[in-house]
Coordinates of C-alpha atoms in Angstrom, one line a residue:
Chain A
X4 CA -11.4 36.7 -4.8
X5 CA -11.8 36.4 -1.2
X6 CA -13.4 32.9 -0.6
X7 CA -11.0 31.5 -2.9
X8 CA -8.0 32.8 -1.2
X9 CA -9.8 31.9 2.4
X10 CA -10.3 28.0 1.0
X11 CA -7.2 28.3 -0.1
X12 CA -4.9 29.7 3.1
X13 CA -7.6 27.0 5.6
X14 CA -6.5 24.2 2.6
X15 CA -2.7 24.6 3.9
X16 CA -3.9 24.7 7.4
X17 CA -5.1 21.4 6.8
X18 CA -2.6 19.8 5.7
X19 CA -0.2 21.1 7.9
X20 CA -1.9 20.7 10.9
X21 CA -0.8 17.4 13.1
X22 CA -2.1 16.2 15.9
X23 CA -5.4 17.8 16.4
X24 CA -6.7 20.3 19.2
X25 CA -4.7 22.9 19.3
X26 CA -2.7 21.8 16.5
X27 CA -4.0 24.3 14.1
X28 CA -3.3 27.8 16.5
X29 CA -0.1 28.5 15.2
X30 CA -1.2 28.3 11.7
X31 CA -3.6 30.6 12.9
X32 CA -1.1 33.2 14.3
X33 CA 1.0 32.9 11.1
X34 CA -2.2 33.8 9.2
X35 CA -3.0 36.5 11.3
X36 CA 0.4 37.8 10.6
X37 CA 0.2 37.8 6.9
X38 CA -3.8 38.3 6.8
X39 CA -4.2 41.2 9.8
X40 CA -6.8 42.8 7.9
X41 CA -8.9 38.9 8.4
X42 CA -7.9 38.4 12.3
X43 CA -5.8 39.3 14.8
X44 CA -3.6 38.0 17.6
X45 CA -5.5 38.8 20.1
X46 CA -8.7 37.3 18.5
X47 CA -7.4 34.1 18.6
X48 CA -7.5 34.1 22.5
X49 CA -11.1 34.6 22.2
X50 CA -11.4 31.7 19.5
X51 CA -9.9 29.5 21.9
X52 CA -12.0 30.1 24.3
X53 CA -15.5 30.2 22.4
X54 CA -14.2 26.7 20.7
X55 CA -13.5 25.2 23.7
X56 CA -16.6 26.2 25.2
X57 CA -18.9 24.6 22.2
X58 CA -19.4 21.4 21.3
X59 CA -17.5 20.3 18.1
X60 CA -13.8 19.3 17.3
X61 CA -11.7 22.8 18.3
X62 CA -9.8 23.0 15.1
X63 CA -13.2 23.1 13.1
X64 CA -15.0 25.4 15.3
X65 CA -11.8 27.6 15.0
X66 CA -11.9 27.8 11.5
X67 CA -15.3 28.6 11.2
X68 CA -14.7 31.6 13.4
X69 CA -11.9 33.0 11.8
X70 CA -13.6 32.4 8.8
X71 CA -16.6 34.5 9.6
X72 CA -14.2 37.2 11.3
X73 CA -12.3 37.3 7.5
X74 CA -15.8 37.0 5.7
X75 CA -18.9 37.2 7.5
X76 CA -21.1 34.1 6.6
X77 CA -19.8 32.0 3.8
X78 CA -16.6 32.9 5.1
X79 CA -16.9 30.3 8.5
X80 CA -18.3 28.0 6.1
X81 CA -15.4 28.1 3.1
X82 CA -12.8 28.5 5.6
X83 CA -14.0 25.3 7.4
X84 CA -14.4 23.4 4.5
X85 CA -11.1 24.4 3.2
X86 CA -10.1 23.1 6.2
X87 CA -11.2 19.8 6.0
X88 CA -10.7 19.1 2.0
X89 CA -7.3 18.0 2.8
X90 CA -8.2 15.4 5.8
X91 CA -11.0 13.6 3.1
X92 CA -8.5 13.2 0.1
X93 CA -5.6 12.2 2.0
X94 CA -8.2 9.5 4.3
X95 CA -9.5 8.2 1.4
X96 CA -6.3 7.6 0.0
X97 CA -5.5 5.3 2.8
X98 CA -8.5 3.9 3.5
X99 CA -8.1 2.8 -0.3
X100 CA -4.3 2.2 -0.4
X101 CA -2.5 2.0 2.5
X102 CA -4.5 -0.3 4.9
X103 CA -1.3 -0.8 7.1
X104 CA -0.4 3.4 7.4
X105 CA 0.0 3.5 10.6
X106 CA 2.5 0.7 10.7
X107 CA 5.2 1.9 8.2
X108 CA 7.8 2.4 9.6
X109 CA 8.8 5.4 7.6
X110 CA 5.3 7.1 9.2
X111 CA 6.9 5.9 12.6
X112 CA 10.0 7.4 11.8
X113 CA 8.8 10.7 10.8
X114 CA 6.0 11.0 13.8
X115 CA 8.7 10.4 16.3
X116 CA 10.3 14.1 15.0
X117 CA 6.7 15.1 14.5
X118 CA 4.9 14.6 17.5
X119 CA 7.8 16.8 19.4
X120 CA 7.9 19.5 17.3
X121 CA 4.2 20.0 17.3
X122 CA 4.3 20.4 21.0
X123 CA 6.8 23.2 20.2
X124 CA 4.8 25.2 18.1
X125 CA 2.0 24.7 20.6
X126 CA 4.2 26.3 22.9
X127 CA 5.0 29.3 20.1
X128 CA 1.0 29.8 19.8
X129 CA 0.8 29.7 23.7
X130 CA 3.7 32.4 24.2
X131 CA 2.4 34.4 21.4
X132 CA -0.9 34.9 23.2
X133 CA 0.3 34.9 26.6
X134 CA 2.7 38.4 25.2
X135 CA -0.2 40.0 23.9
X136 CA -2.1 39.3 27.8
X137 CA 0.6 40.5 29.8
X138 CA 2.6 43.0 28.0
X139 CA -0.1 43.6 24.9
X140 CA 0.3 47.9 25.0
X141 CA 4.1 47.6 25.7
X142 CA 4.5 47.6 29.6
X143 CA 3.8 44.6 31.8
X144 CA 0.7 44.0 33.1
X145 CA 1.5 42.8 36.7
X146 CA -2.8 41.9 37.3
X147 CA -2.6 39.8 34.1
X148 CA 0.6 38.2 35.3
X149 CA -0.8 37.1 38.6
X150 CA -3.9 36.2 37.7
X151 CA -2.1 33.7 34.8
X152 CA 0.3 32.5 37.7
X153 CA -3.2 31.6 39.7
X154 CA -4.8 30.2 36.8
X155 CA -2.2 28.0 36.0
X156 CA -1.7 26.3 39.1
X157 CA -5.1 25.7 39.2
X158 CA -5.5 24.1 36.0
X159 CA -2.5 21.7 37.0
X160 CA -3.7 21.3 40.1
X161 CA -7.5 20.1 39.3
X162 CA -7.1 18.7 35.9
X163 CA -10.7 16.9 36.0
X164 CA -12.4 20.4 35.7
X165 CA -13.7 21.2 32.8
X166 CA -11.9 24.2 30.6
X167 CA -15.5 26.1 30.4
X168 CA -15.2 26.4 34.8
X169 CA -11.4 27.9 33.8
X170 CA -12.7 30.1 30.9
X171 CA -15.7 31.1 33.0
X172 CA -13.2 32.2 35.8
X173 CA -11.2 34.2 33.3
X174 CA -14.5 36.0 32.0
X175 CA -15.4 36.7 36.0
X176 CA -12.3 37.6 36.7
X177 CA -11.6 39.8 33.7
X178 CA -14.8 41.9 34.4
X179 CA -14.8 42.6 38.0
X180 CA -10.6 43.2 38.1
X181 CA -9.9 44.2 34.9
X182 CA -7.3 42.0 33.8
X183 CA -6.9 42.2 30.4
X184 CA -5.6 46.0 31.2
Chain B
X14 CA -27.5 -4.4 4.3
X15 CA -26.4 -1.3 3.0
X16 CA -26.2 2.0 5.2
X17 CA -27.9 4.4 4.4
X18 CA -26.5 8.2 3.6
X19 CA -29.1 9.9 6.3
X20 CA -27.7 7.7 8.8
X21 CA -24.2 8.5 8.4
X22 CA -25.1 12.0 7.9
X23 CA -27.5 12.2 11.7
X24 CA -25.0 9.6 13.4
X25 CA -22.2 12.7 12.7
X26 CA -24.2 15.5 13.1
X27 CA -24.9 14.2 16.3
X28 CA -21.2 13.0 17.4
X29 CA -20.3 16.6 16.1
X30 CA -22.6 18.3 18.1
X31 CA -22.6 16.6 21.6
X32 CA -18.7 16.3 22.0
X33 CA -17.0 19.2 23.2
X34 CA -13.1 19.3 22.9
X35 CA -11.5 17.2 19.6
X36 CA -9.6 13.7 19.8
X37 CA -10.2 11.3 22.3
X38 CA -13.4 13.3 23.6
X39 CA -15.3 11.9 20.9
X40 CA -14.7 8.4 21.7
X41 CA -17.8 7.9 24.3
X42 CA -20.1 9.4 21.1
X43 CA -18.4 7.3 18.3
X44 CA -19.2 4.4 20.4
X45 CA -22.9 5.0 21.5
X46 CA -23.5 5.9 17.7
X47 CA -21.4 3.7 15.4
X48 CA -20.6 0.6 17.6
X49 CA -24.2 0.0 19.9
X50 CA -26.5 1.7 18.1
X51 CA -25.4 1.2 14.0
X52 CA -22.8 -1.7 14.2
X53 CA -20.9 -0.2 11.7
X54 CA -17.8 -1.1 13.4
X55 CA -16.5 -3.0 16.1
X56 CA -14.3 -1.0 19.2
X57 CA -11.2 -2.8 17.8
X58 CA -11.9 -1.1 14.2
X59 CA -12.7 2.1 16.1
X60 CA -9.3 2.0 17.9
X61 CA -7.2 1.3 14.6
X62 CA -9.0 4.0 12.5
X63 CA -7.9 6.0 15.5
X64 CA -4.7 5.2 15.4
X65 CA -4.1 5.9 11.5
X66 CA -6.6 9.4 11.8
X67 CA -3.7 10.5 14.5
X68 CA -1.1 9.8 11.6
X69 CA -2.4 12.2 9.1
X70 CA -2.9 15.6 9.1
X71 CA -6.1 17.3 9.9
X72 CA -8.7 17.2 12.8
X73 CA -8.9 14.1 14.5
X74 CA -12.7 13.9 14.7
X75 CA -13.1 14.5 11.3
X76 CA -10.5 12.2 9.9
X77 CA -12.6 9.4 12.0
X78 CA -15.8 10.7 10.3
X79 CA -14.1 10.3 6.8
X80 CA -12.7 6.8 7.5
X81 CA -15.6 5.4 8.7
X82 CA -17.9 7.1 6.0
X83 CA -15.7 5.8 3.2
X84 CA -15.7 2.1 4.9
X85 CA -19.5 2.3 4.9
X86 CA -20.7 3.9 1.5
X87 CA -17.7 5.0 0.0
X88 CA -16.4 8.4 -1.8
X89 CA -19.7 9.6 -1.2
X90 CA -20.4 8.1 2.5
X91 CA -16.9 10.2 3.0
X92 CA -17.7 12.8 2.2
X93 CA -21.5 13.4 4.0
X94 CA -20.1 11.9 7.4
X95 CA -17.7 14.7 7.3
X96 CA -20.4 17.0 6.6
X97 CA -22.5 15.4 9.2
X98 CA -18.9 16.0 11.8
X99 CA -19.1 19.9 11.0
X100 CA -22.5 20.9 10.7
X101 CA -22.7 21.6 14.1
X102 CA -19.8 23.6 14.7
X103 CA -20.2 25.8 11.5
X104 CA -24.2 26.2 12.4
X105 CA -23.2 27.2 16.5
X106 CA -20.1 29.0 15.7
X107 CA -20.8 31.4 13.2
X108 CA -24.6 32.6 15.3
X109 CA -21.3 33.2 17.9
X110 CA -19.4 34.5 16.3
X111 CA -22.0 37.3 14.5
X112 CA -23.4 37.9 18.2
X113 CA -19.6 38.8 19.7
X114 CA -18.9 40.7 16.3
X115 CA -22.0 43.2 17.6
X116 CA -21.0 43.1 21.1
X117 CA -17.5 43.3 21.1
X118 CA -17.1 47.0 21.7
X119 CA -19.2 46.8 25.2
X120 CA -16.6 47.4 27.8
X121 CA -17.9 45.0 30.1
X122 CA -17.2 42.8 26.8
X123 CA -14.1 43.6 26.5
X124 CA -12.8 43.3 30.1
X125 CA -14.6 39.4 30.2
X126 CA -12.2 38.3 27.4
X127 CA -9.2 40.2 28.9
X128 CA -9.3 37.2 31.7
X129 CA -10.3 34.9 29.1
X130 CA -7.4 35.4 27.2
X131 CA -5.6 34.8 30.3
X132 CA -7.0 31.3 31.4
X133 CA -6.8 30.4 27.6
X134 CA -2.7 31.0 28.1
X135 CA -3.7 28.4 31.1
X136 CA -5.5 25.7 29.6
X137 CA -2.9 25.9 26.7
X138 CA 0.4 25.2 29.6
X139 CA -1.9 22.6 30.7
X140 CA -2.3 20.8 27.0
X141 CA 1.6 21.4 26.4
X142 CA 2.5 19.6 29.6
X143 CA -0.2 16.9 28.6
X144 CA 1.5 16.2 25.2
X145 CA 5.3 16.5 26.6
X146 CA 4.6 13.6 28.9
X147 CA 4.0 11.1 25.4
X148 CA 5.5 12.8 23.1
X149 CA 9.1 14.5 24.9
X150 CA 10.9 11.1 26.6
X151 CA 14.6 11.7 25.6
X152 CA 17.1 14.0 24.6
X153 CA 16.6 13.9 20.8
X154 CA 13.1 14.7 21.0
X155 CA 13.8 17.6 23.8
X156 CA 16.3 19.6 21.4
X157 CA 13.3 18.5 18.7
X158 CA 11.3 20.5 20.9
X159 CA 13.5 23.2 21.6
X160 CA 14.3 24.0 18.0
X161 CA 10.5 24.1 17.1
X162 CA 10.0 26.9 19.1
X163 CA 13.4 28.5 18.6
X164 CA 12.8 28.6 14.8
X165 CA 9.3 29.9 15.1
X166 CA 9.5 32.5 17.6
X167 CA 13.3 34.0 16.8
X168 CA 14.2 33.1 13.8
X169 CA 10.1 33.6 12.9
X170 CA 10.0 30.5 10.4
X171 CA 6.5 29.5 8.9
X172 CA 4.6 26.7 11.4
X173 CA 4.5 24.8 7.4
X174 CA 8.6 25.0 7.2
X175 CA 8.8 23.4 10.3
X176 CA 6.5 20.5 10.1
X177 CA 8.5 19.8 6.8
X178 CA 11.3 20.2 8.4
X179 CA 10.5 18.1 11.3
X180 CA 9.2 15.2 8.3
X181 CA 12.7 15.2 6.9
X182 CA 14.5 15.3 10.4
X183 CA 12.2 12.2 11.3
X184 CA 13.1 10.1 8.3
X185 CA 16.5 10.6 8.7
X186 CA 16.9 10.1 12.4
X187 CA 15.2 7.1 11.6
X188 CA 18.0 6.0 8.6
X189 CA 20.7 6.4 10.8
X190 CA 19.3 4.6 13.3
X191 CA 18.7 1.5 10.8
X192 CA 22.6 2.1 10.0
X193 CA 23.9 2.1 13.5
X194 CA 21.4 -1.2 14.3
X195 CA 22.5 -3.6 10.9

């Protein structure tokens, strides 16, 4: 059953997932390793991109996408939900239990390794997508490679632009010099 | 006087749908909508429920919506603020996402996402180097760092076996530092 096995793999995604934003894209790649036939790599790019250009939390609005992608319709909406199941236990929970969470020092203890290592496996979603942009059919793609070095220092250099200006560049940029290859 | 389940519901629904990004871009919305307009919480509650949400695993926003529905009208007030935080994002993103699914094979299509790929690779350097600067100060959380990505992208280790792993490395980092201090 597919929607049971879609709540099921966005459930773990959930509960893994630390630290918001981007925190759920290597789940994502690691799904899209052991699920090709639901999404792949490369679709995540474009996940990233539609999500950041929407209104709603990113790590929702990606897992109603690759939901859909796996399952058409109730897929986005299982997949999200799946998502989010773990969140409302575990906040209830708290909000019941454990008014003073965020001040155990065990939670300190285990967010200073945390917060670290998420950053890291940001980076390994990152990578992953930026070897599929430049050397995706097995040779470099110098264009790509370029335009990435141009687009970083951009980014870096006006931070107060918004990501949609950056993603609408890309899209400009992708059609009139054929970036992606 | 008790709140009302529509009211948690539109307040969401509406945070949901007028925020773009996750985390702290919500704040400006949770404000408006739960502090001026519904007083269901003062900024210094706001701020603490943020601080526990970024503590716990899931999405940011929604953990917010949760704690704040469960404060108001319990289980139940949980449960349709969260649904209320999503609606918007499952309504927008699957009419998206069934548009791209029939246009996708255009080449004009296909070329726009080529460079969109790329200045997602961008945006994602930038939110790396964002994070480092709080979360990478010494050298026990650089070679934290480096060992995320070295057991993800070489030795090819499931995200999950390294957040546990990272859980366990915490708690006992944390141990021996108790040790070295009594």
């Amino acid at each position: 059953m597919i929607y049971l096995e879609l709540f099921w793999e966005f459930f773990k995604i959930g509960l893994f997932s630390i630290g918001g934003g981007l925190a759920t894209l290597p789940f994502l790649y690691k799904l899209a390793e052991t699920h090709p036939h639901w999404l792949t790599a490369a679709q995540i790019g474009d996940m990233v991109a539609i999500s950041e250009s929407t209104p709603g939390p990113i790590g929702i609005n990606m897992a109603t996408f690759a939901g859909y992608q796996a399952a058409g319709y109730p897929g986005g909406l299982i997949a999200t939900l799946g998502e989010v199941a773990p969140s409302v236990i575990i906040i209830i929970i708290i909000a019941r239990f454990l008014s003073n969470f965020d001040k155990n020092p065990k939670v300190e203890n285990a967010f200073y390794a945390l917060r670290p290592v998420v950053v890291g496996l940001i980076t390994f979603a990152g990578l992953k997508l930026l070897q599929i942009v430049v050397y995706g059919e097995g040779v470099l793609n110098g264009r790509a490679m370029i335009a990435f070095a141009i687009l970083v220092v951009g980014v870096l250099k006006f931070k107060k632009v918004h990501p949609l200006v950056w993603i609408g560049l890309g899209a400009v940029g992708g059609i009139f010099l054929n970036l992606g290859g | 006087m008790k709140v009302r389940l529509i009211d948690l519901y539109v307040a969401f629904l509406k945070i949901g749908g007028l925020t773009f990004g996750g985390g702290y871009a919500m704040l400006p919305m949770l404000q408006r909508e739960v502090i001026d307009k519904h007083g269901w919480a003062t900024i210094e509650e706001v701020l603490d429920i943020y601080a526990i949400c970024q503590c716990t695993p899931g999405i940011i926003a929604v953990n917010t919506a949760t704690m704040i529905g469960y404060r108001k009208r319990g289980i139940v007030g949980a449960i349709v603020a969260t649904l209320g935080e999503i609606t918007p994002s499952v309504v927008i993103i699957t009419i998206l996402a069934s548009v791209l699914t029939r246009v996708q094979d255009f080449a004009v299509i296909q070329r726009a996402f080529g460079g969109i790929r790329i200045a997602v690779c961008a945006l994602i350097v930038q939110s790396v180097l964002t994070l480092s600067k709080k979360s990478i100060t010494n050298t026990g959380t650089v070679l934290l760092f480096l060992a995320s990505v070295a057991l993800t992208l070489i030795a090819g280790l499931s995200p999950i076996a390294v957040v546990v792993l990272a859980i366990v490395a915490g708690l006992i980092i944390g141990k021996v530092k108790e040790r070295r201090a009594a």
